[in-house]
Short mmCIF file of N, CA, C and O in Angstrom, two decimals:
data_model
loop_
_atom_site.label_atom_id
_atom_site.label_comp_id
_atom_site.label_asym_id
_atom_site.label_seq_id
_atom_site.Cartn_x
_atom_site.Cartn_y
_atom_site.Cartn_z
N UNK A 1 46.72 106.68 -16.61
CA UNK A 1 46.66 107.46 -17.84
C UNK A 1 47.27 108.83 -17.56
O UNK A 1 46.93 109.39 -16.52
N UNK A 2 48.06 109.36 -18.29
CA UNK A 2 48.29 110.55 -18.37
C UNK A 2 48.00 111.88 -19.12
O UNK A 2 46.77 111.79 -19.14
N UNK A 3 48.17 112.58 -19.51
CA UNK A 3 47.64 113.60 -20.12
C UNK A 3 48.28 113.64 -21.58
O UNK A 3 47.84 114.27 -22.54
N UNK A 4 49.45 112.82 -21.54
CA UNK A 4 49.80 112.57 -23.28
C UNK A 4 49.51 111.51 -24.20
O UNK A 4 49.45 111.64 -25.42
N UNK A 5 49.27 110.13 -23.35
CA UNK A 5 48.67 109.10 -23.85
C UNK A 5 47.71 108.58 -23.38
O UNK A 5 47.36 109.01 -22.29
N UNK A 6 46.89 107.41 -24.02
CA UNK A 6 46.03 106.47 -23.18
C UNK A 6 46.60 104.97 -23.12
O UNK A 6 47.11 104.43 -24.10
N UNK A 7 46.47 104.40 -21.93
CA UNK A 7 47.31 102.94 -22.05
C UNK A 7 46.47 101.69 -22.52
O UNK A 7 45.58 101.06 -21.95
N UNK A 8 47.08 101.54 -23.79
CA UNK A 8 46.41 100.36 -24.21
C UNK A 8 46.31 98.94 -23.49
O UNK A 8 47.32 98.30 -23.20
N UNK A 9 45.22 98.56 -23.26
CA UNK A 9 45.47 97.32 -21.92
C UNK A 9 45.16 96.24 -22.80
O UNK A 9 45.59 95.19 -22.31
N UNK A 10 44.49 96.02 -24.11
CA UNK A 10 44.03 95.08 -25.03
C UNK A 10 43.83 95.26 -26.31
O UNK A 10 43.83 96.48 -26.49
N UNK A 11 43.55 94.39 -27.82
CA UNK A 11 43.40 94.79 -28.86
C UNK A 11 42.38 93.27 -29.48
O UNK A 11 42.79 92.11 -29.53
N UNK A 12 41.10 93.74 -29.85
CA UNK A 12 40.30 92.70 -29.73
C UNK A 12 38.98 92.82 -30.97
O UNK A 12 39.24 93.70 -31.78
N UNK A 13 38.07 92.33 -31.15
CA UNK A 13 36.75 92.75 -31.75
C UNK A 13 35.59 93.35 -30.69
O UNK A 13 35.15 93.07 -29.57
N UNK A 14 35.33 94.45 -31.85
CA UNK A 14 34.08 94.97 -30.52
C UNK A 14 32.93 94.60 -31.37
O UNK A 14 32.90 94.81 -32.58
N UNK A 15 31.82 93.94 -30.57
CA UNK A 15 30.44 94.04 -30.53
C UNK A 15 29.77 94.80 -30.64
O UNK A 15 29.67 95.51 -29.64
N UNK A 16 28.96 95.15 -31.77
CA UNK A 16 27.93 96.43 -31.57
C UNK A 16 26.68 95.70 -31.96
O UNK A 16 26.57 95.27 -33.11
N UNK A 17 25.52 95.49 -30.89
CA UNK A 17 24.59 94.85 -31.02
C UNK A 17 23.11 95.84 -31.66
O UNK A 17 22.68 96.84 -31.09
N UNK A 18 22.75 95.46 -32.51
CA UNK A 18 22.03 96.53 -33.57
C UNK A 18 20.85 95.52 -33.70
O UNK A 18 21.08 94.73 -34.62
N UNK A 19 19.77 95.32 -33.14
CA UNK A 19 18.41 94.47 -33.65
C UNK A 19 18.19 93.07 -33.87
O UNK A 19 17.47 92.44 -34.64
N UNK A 20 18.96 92.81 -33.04
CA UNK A 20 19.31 91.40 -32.19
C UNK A 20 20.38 90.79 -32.91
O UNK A 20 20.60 89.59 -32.97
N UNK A 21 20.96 91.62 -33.38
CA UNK A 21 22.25 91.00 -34.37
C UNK A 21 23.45 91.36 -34.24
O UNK A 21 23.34 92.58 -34.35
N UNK A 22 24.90 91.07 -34.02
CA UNK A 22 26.01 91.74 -33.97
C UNK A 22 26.60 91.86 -34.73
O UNK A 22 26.96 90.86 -35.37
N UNK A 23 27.16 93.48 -35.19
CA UNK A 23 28.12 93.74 -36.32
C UNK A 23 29.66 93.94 -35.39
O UNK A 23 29.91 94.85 -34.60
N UNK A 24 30.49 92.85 -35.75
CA UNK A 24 31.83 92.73 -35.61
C UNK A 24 32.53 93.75 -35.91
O UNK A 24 32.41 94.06 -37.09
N UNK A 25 33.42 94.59 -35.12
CA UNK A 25 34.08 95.57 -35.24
C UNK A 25 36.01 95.13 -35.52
O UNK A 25 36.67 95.53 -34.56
N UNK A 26 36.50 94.73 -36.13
CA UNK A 26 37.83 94.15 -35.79
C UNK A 26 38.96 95.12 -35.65
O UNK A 26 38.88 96.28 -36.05
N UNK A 27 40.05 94.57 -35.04
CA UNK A 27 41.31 95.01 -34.75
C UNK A 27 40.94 96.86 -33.57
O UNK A 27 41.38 98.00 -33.56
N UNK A 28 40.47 96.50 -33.22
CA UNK A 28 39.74 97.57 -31.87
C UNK A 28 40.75 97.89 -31.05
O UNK A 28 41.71 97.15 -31.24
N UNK A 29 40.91 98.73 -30.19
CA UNK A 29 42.02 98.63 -29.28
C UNK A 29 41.16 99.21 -27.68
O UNK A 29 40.47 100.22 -27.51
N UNK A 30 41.60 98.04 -26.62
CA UNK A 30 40.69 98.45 -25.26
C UNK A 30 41.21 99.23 -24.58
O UNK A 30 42.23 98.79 -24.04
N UNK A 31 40.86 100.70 -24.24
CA UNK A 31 41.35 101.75 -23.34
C UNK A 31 40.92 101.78 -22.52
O UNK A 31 40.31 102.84 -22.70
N UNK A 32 40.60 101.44 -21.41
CA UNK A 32 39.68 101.47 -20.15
C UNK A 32 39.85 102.83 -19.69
O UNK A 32 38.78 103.37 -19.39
N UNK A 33 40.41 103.21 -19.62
CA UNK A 33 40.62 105.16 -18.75
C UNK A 33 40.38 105.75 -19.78
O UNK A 33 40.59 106.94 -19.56
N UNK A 34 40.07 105.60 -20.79
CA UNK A 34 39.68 106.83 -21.69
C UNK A 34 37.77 106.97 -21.43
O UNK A 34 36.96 106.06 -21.25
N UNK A 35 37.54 108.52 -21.51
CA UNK A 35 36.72 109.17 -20.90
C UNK A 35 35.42 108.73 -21.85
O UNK A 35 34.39 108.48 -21.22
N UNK A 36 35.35 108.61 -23.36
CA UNK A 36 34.88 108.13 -24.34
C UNK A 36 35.69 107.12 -25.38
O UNK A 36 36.87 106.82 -25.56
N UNK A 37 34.03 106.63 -26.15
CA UNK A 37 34.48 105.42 -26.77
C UNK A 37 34.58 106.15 -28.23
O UNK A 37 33.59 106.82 -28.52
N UNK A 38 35.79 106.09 -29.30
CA UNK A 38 35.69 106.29 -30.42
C UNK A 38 36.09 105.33 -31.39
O UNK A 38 37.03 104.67 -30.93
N UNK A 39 35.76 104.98 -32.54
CA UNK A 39 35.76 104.28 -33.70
C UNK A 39 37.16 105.17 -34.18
O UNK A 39 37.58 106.30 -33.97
N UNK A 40 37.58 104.07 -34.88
CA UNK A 40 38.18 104.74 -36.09
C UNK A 40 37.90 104.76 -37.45
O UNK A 40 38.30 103.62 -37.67
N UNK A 41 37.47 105.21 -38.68
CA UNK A 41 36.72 105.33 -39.85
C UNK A 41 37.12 103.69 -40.68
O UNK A 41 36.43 102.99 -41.41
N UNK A 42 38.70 103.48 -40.12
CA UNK A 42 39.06 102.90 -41.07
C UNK A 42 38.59 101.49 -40.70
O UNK A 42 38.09 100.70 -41.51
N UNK A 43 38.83 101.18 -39.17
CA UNK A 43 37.92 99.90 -38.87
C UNK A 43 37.12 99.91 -39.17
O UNK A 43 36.79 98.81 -39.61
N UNK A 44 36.03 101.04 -39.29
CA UNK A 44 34.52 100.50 -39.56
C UNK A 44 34.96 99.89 -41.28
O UNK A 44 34.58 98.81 -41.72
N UNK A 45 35.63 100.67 -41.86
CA UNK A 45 35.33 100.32 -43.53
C UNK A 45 36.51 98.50 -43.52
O UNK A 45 36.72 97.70 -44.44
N UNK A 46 36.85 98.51 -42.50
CA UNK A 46 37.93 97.40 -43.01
C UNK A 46 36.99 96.25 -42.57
O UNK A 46 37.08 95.21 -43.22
N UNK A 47 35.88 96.29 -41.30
CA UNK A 47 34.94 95.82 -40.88
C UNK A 47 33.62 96.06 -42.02
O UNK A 47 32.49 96.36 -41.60
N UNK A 48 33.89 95.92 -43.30
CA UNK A 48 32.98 95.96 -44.49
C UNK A 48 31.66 96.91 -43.99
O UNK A 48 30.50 96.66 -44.32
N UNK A 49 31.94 97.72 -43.38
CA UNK A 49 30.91 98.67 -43.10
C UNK A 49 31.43 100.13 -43.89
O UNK A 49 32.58 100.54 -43.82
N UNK A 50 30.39 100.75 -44.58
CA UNK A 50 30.33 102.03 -45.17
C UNK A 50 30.37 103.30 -44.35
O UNK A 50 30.07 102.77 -43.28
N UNK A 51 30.50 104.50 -44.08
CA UNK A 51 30.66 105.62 -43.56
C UNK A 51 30.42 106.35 -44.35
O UNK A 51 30.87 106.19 -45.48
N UNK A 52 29.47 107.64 -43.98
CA UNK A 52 29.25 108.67 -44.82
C UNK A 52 29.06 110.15 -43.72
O UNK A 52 28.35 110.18 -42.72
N UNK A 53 29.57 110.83 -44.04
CA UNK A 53 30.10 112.11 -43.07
C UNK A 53 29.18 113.02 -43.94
O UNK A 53 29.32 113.02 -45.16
N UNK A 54 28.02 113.99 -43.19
CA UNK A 54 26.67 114.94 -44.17
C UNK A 54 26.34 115.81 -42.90
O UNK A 54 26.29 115.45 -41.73
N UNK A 55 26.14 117.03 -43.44
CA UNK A 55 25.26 118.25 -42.47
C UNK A 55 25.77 117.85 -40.86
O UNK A 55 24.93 118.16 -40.02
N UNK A 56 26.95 117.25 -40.34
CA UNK A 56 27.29 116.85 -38.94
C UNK A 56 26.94 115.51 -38.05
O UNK A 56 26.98 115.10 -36.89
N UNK A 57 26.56 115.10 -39.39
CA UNK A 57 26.43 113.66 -38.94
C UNK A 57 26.83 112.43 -39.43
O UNK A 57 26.61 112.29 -40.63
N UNK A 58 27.54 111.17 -38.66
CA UNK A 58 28.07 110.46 -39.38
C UNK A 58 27.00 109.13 -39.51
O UNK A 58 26.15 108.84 -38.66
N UNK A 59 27.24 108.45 -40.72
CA UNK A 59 26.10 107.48 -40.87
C UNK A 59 27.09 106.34 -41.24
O UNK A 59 27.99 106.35 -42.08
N UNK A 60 26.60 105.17 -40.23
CA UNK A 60 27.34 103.91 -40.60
C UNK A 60 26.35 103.06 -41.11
O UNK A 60 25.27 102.91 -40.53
N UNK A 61 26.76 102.31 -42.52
CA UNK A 61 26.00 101.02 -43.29
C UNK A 61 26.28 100.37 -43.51
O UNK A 61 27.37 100.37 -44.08
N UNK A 62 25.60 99.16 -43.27
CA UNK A 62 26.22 98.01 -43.75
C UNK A 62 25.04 97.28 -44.56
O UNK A 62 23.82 97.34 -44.48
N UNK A 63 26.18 96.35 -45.63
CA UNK A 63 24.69 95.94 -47.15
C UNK A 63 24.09 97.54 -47.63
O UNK A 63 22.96 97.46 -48.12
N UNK A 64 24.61 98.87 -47.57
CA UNK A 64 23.70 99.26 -48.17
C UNK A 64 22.25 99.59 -46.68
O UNK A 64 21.30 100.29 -47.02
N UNK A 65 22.27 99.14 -45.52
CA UNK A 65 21.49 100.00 -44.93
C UNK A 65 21.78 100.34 -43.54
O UNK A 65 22.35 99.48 -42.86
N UNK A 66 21.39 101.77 -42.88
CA UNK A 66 21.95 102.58 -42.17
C UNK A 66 21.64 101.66 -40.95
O UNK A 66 20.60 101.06 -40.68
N UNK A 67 23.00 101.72 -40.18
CA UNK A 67 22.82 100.82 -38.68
C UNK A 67 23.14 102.44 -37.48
O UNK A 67 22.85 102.43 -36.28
N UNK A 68 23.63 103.41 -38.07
CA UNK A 68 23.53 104.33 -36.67
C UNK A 68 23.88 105.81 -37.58
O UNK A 68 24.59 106.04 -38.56
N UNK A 69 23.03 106.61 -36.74
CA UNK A 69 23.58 108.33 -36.96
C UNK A 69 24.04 108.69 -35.70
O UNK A 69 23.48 108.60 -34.61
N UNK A 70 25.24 109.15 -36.04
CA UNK A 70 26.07 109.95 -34.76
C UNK A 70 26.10 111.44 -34.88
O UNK A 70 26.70 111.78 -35.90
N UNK A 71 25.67 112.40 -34.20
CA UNK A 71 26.12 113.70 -34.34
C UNK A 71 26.96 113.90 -33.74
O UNK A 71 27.40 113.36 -32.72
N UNK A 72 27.34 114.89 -34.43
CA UNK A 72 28.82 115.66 -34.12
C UNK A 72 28.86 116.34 -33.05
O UNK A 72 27.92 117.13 -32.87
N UNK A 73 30.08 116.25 -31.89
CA UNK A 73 29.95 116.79 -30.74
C UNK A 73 31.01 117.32 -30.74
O UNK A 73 31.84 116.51 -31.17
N UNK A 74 31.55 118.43 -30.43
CA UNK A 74 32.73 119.53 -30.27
C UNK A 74 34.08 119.02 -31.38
O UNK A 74 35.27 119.17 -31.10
N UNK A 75 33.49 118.32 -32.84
CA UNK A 75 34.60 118.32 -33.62
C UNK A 75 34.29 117.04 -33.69
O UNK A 75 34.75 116.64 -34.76
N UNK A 76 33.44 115.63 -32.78
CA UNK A 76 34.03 114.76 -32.73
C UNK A 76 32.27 113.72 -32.96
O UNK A 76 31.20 114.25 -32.66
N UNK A 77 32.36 112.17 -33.55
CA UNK A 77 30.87 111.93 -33.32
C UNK A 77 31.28 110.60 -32.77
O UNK A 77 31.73 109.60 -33.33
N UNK A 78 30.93 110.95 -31.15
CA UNK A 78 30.69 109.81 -29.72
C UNK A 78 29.74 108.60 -30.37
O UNK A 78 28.71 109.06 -30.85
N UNK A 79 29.82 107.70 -30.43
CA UNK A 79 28.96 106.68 -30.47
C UNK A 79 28.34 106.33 -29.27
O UNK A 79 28.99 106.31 -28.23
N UNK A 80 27.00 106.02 -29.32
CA UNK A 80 26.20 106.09 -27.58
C UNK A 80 25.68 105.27 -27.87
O UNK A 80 26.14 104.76 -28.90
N UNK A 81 24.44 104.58 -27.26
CA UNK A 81 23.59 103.66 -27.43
C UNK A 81 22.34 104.58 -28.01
O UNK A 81 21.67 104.02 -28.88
N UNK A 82 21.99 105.70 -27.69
CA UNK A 82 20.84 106.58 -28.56
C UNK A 82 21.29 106.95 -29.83
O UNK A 82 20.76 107.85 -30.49
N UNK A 83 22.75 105.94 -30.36
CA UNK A 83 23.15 106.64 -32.26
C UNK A 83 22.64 105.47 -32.53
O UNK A 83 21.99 105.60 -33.57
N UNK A 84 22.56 104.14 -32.05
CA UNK A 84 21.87 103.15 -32.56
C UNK A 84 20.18 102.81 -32.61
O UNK A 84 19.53 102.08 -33.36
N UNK A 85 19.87 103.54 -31.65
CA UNK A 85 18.33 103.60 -31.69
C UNK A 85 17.48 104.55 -31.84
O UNK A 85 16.37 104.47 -31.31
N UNK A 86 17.85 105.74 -32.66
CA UNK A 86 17.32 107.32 -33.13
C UNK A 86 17.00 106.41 -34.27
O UNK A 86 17.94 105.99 -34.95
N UNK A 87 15.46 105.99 -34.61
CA UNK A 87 15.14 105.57 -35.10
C UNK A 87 14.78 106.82 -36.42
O UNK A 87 14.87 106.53 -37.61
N UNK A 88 14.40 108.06 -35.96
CA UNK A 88 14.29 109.34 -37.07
C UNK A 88 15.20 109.00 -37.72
O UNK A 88 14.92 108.30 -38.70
N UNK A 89 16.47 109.30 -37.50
CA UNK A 89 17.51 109.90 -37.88
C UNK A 89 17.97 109.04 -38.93
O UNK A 89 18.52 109.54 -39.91
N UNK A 90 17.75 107.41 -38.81
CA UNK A 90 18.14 106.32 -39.17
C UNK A 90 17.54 106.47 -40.46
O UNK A 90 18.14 106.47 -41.53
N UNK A 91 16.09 106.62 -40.24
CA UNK A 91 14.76 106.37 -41.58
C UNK A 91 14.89 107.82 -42.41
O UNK A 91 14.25 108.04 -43.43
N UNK A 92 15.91 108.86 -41.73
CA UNK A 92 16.12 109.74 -42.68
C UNK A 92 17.61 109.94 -43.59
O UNK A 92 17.94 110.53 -44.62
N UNK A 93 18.33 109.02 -42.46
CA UNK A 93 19.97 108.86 -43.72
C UNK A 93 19.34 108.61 -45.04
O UNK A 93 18.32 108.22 -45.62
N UNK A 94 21.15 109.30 -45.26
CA UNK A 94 20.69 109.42 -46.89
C UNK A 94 20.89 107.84 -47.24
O UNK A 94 20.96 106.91 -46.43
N UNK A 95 20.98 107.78 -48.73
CA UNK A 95 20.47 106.44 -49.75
C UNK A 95 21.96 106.38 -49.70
O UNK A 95 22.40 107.48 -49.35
N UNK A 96 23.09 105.35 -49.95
CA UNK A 96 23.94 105.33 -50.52
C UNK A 96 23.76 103.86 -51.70
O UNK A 96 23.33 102.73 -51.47
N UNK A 97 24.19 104.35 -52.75
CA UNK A 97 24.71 103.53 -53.86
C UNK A 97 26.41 102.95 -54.22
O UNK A 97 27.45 103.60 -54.29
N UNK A 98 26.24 101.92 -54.36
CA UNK A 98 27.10 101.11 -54.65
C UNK A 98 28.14 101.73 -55.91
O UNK A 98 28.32 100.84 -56.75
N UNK A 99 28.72 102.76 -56.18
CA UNK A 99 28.83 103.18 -57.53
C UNK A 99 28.99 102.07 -58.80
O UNK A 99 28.53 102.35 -59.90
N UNK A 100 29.75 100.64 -58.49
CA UNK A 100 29.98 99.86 -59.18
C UNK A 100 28.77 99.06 -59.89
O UNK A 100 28.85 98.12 -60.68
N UNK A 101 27.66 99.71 -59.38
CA UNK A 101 26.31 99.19 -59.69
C UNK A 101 25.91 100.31 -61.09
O UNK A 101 25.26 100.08 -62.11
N UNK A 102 26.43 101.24 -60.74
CA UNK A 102 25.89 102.49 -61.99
C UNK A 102 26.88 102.39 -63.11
O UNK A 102 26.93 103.32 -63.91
N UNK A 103 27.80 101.19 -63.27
CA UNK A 103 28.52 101.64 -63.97
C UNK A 103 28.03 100.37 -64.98
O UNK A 103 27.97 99.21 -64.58
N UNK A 104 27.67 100.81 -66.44
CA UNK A 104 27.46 100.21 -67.42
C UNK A 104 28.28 99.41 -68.61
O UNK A 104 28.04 98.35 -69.20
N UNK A 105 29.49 100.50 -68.72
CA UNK A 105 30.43 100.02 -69.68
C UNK A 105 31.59 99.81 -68.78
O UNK A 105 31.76 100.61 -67.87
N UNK A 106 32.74 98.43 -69.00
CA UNK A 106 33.91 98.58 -68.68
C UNK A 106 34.54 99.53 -68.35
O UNK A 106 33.86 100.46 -68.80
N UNK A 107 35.39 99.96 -67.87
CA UNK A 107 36.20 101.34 -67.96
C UNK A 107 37.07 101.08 -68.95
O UNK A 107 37.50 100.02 -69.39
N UNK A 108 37.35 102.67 -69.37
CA UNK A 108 38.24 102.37 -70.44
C UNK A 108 39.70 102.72 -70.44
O UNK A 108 39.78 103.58 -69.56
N UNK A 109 40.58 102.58 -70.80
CA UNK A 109 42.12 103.43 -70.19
C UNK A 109 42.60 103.39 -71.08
O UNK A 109 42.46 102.44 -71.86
N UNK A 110 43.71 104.91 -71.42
CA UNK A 110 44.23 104.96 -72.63
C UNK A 110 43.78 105.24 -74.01
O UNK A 110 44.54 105.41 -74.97
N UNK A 111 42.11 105.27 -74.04
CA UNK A 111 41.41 105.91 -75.01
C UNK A 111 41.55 107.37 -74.86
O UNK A 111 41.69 108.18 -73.94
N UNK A 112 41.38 107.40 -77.21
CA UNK A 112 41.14 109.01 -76.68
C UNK A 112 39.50 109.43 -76.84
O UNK A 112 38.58 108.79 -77.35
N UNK A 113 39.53 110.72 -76.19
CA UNK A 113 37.82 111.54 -76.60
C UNK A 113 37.13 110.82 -77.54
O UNK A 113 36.06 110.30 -77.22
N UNK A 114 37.63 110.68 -78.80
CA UNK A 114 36.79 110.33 -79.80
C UNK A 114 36.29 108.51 -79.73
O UNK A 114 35.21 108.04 -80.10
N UNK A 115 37.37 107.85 -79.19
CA UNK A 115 37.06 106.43 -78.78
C UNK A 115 36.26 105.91 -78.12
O UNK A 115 35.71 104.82 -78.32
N UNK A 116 36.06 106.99 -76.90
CA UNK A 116 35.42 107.12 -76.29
C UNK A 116 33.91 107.32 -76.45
O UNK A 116 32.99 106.71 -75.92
N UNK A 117 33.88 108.44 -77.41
CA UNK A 117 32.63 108.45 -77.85
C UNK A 117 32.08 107.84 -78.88
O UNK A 117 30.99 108.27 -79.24
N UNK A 118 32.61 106.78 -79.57
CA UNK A 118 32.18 106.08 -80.58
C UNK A 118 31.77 104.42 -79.32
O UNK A 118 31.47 103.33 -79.79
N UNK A 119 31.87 104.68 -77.89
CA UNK A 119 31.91 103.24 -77.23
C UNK A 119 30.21 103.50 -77.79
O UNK A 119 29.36 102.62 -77.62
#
């Protein structure tokens, strides 16, 4: 490894074992010389898992309930084995909602104000 890149040696699914169950991480890439392990936001969400970034901490969900809080460390949030089992931190993430669940009427497009308010 050098000081401008890291050498990719593999590209695979990672395992993250959460309460005797594994959430599949896909399209991962294996760095062995890199000093820490980081996610990228977009795997987790392409891996149907949610992300929510609050007060320095990142919260990953899946279905709707929190599988880890990571705090933020010099800009950056390390995933460890104590972001999966801070059981506080977990039972205090916030709620997230589905927005497509709050939504009552069709959307509408191309209406005006008043169409709108006669729905």
């Amino acid at each position: 490894m050098s000081g401008d890149h890291i050498d990719i040696k593999g590209r695979g699914t990672a395992a993250i074992s959460k309460n005797c169950s594994d959430i599949g991480i896909d399209n991962v890439l294996y760095t062995p010389d890199s000093a820490i392990n980081l996610l990228s936001v977009s795997r987790l969400t392409e891996s149907d898992l949610d992300v929510l970034f609050r007060k320095g901490k990142a919260y990953v969900y899946k279905d709707g309930k929190a599988l880890m809080a990571v705090k933020a460390q010099n800009g950056l949030f390390p995933l460890t084995a104590d972001s999966l089992r801070d059981s506080a931190a977990l039972a205090s993430a916030p709620k997230i909602v589905d927005i497509s669940d709050l939504v009552s009427a069709p959307a509408v497009t191309g209406a005006t104000d008043a169409q709108v308010a006669n729905l």
